[in-house]
mmCIF file of C-alpha atoms in Angstrom:
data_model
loop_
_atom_site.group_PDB
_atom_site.id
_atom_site.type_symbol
_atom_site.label_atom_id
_atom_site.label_comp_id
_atom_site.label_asym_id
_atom_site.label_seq_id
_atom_site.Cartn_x
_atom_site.Cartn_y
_atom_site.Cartn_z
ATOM 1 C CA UNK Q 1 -210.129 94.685 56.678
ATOM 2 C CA UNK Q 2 -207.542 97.032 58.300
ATOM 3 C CA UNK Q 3 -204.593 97.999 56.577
ATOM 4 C CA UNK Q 4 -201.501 98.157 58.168
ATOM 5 C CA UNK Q 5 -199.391 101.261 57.914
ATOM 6 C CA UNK Q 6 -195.830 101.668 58.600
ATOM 7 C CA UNK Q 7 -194.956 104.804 61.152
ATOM 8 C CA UNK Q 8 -192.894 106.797 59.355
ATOM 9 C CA UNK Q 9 -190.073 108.166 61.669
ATOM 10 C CA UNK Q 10 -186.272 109.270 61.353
ATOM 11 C CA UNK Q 11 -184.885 105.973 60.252
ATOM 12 C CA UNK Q 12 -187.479 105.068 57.507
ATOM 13 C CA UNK Q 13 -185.729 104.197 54.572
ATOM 14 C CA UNK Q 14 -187.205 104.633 50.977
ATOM 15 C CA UNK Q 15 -185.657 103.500 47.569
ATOM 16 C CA UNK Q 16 -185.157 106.334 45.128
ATOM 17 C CA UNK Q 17 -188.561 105.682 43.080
ATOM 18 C CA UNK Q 18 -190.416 106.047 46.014
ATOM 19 C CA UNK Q 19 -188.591 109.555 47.282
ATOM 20 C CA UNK Q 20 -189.083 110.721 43.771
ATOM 21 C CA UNK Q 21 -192.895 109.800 44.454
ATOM 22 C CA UNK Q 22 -192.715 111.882 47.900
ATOM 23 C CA UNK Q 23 -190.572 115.128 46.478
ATOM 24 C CA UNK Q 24 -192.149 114.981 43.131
ATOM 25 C CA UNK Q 25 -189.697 114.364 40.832
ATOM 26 C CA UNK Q 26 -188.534 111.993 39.052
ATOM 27 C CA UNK Q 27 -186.224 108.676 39.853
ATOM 28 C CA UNK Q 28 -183.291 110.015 37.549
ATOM 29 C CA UNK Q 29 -183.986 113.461 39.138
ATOM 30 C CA UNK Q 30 -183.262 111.407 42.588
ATOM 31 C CA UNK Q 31 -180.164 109.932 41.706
ATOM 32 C CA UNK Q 32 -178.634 113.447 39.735
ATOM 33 C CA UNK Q 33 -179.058 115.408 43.646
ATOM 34 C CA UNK Q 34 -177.505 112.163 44.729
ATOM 35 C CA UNK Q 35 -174.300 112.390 42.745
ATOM 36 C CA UNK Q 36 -174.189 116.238 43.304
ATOM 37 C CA UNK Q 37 -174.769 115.911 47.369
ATOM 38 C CA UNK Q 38 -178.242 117.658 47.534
ATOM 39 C CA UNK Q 39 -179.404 114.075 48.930
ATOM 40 C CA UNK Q 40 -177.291 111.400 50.493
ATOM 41 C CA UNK Q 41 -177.811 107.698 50.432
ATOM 42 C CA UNK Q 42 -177.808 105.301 53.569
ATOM 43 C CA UNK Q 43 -176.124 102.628 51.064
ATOM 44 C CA UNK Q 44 -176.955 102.260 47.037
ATOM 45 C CA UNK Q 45 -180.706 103.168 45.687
ATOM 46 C CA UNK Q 46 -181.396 104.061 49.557
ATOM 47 C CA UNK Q 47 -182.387 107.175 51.236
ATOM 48 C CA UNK Q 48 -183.538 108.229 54.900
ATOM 49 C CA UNK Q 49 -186.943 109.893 53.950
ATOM 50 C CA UNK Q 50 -187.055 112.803 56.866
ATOM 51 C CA UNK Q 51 -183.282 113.907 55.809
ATOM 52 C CA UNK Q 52 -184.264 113.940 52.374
ATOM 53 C CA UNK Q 53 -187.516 115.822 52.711
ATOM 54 C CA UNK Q 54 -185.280 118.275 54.461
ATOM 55 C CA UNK Q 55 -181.982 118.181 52.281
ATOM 56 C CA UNK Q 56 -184.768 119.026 49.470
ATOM 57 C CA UNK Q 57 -186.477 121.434 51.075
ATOM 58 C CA UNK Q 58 -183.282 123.146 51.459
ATOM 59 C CA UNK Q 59 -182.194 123.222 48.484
ATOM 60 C CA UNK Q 60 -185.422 124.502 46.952
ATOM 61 C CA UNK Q 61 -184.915 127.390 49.698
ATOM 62 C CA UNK Q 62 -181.555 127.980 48.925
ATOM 63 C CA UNK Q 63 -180.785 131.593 48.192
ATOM 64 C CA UNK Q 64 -177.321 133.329 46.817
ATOM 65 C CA UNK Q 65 -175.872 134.674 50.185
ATOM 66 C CA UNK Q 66 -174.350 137.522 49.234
ATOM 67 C CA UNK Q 67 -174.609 140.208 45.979
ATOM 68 C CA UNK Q 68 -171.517 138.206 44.725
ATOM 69 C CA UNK Q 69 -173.333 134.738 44.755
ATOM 70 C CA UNK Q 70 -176.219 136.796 43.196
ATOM 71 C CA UNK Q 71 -174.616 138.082 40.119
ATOM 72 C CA UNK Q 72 -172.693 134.997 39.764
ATOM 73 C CA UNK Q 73 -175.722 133.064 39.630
ATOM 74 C CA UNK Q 74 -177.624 135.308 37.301
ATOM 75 C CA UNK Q 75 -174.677 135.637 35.098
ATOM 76 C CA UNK Q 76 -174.637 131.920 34.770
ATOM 77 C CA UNK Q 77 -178.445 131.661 33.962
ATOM 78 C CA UNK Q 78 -177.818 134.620 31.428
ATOM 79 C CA UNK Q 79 -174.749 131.941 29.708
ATOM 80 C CA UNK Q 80 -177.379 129.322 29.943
ATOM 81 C CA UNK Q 81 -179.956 131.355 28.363
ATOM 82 C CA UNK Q 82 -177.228 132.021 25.473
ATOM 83 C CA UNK Q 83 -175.758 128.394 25.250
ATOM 84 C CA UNK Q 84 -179.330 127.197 24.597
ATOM 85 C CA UNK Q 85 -180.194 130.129 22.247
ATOM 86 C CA UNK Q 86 -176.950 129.634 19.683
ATOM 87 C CA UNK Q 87 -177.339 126.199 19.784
ATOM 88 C CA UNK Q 88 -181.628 126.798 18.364
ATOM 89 C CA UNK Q 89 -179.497 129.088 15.797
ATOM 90 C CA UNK Q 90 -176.805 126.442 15.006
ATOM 91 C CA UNK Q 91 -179.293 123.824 14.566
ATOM 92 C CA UNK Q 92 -181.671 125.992 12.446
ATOM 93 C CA UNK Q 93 -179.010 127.136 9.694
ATOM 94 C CA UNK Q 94 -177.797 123.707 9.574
ATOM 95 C CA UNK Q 95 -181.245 122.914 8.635
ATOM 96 C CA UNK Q 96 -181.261 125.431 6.223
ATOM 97 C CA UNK Q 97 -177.908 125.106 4.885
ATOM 98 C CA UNK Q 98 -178.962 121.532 4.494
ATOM 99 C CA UNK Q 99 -182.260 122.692 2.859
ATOM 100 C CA UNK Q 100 -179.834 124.630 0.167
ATOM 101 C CA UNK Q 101 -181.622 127.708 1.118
ATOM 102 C CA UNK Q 102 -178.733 129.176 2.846
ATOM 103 C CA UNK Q 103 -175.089 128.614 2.176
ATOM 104 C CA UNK Q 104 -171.863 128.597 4.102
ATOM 105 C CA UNK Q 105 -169.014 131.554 3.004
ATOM 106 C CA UNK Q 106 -166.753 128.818 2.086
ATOM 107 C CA UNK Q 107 -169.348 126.588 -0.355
ATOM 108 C CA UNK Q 108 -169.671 129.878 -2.118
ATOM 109 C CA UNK Q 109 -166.221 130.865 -2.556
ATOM 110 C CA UNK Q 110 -165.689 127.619 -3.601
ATOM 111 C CA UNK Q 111 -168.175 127.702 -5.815
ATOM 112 C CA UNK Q 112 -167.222 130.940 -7.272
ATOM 113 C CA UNK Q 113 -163.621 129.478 -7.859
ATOM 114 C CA UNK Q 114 -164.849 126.806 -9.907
ATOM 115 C CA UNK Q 115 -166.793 129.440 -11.880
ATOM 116 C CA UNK Q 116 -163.636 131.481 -12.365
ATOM 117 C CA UNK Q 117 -161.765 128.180 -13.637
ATOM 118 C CA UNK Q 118 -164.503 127.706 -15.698
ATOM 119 C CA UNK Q 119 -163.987 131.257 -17.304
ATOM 120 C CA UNK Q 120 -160.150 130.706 -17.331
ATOM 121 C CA UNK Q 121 -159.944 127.685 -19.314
ATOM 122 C CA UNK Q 122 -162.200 129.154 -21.472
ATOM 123 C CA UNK Q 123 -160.219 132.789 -21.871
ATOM 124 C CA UNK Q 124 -156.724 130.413 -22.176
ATOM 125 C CA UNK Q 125 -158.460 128.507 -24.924
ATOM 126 C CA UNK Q 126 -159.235 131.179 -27.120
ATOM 127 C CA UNK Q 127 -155.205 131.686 -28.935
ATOM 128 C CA UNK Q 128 -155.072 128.155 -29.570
ATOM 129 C CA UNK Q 129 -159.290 128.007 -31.235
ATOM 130 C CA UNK Q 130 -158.162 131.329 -33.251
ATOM 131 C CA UNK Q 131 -154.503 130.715 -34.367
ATOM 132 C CA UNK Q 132 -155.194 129.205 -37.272
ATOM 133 C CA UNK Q 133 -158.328 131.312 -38.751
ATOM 134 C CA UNK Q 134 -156.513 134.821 -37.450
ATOM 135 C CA UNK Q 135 -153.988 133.961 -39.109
ATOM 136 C CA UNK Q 136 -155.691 133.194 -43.016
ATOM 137 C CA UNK Q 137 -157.523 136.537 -42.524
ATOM 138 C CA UNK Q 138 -156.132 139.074 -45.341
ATOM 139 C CA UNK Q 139 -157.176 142.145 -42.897
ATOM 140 C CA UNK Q 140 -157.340 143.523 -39.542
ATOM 141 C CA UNK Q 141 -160.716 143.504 -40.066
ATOM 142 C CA UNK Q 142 -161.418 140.051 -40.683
ATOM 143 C CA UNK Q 143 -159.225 139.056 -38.054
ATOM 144 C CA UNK Q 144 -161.138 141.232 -35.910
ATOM 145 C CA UNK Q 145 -164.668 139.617 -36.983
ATOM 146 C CA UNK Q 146 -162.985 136.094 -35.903
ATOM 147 C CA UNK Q 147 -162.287 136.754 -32.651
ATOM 148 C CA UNK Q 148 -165.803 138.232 -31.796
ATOM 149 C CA UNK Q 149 -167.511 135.341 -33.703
ATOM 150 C CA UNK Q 150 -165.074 133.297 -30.814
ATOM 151 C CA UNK Q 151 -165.866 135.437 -27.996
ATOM 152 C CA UNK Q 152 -169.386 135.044 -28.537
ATOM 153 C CA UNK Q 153 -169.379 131.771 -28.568
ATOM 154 C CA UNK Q 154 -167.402 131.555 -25.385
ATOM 155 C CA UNK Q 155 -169.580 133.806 -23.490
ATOM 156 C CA UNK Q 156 -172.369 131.691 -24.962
ATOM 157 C CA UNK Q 157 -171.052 128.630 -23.755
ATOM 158 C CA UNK Q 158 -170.555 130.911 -19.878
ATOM 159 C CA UNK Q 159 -173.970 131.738 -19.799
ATOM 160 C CA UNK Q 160 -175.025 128.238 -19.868
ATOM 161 C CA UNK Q 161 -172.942 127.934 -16.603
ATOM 162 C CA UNK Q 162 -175.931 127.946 -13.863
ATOM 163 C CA UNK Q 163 -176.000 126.920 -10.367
ATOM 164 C CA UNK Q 164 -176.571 123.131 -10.044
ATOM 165 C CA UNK Q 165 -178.128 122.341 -6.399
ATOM 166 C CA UNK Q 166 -177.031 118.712 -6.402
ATOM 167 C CA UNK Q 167 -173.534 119.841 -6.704
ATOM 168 C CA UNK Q 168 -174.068 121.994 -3.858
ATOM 169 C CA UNK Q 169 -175.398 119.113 -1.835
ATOM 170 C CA UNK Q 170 -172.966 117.011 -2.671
ATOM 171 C CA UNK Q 171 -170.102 119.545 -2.111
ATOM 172 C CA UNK Q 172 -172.119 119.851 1.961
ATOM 173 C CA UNK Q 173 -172.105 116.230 2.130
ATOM 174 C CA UNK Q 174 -168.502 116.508 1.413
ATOM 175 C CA UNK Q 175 -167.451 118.742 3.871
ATOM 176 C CA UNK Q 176 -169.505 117.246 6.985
ATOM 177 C CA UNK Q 177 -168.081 114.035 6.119
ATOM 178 C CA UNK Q 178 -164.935 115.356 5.941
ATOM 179 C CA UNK Q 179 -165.772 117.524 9.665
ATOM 180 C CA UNK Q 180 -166.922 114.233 11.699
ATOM 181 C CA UNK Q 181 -163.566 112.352 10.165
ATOM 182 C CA UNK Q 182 -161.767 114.924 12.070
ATOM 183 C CA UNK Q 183 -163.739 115.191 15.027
ATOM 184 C CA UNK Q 184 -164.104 111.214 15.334
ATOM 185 C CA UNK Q 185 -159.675 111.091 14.646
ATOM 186 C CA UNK Q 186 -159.184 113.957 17.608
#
């Protein structure tokens, strides 16, 4: 059994699946040089095969024409090159940040605030804890033995002030919630 076979000549039209087929590419590939002009369409999903073959081939050929064009599109594959490369960075210290094995400036300042409050309320409630047994002391030295006895005990109670990773977390979670508010209310 013969098989027929369609001549191809300058009027042959193909859809965009089968030019993909012919140029090696794919179909979304197709319709991307379509919408940038690379390739034009005889009406939608349509192409002339022999002016697309050569519109391709063109374009694969297509060199900067001058040292200008040159730099310009070196420079532009150099910001590509960076654009890709901070974006690997952003994404791996979010993954770390999210990890709790790194943390942002601002969670540890914030952090370190809370310590200091911490410290603060317990400096500030040291007058009102000693008034009353300073003040039944008969000497400076028993007045002085109360206070340390109260100071220790504050800087006992500091020490048991550690770093709690769920409050951490839960201060990230926070602030991304907080960050995609804003960006979803711009």
């Amino acid at each position: 059994m013969a098989e027929q076979t369609e001549k191809i000549g300058d009027e042959t039209e193909v859809s965009s699946t089968e030019l993909a087929v012919v140029l090696g590419v794919t179909a979304r590939r197709v319709q991307q040089m379509a919408q940038d002009g690379t390739l034009q369409t005889v009406r939608k999903g349509r192409f002339l095969l022999a002016d697309s073959v050569q519109r391709y081939i063109k374009f694969l050929s297509f060199e900067p024409v001058d040292e200008e064009d040159k730099k310009l599109e070196k420079a532009r594959r150099v910001a590509d090159a960076t654009i890709k490369t901070s974006k690997a960075t952003v994404a791996k210290l979010e993954a770390e940040e999210l990890k709790g094995s790194m943390h942002r400036a601002e969670d540890v300042a914030a952090m370190t605030e809370d310590l200091v409050y911490t410290i603060r309320g317990a400096l500030n409630a040291l007058p009102g804890r000693l008034a009353v047994d300073v003040a039944a002391t008969a000497t400076p030295a028993e007045a002085a033995e109360v206070i340390r006895k109260e100071v220790h005990k504050v800087m006992r109670e500091l020490a048991g002030y550690h770093y709690d990773p769920q409050k951490y977390e839960e201060r990230v979670r926070q602030r991304r919630d907080w960050a995609e508010r804003d960006m979803d209310g711009e």
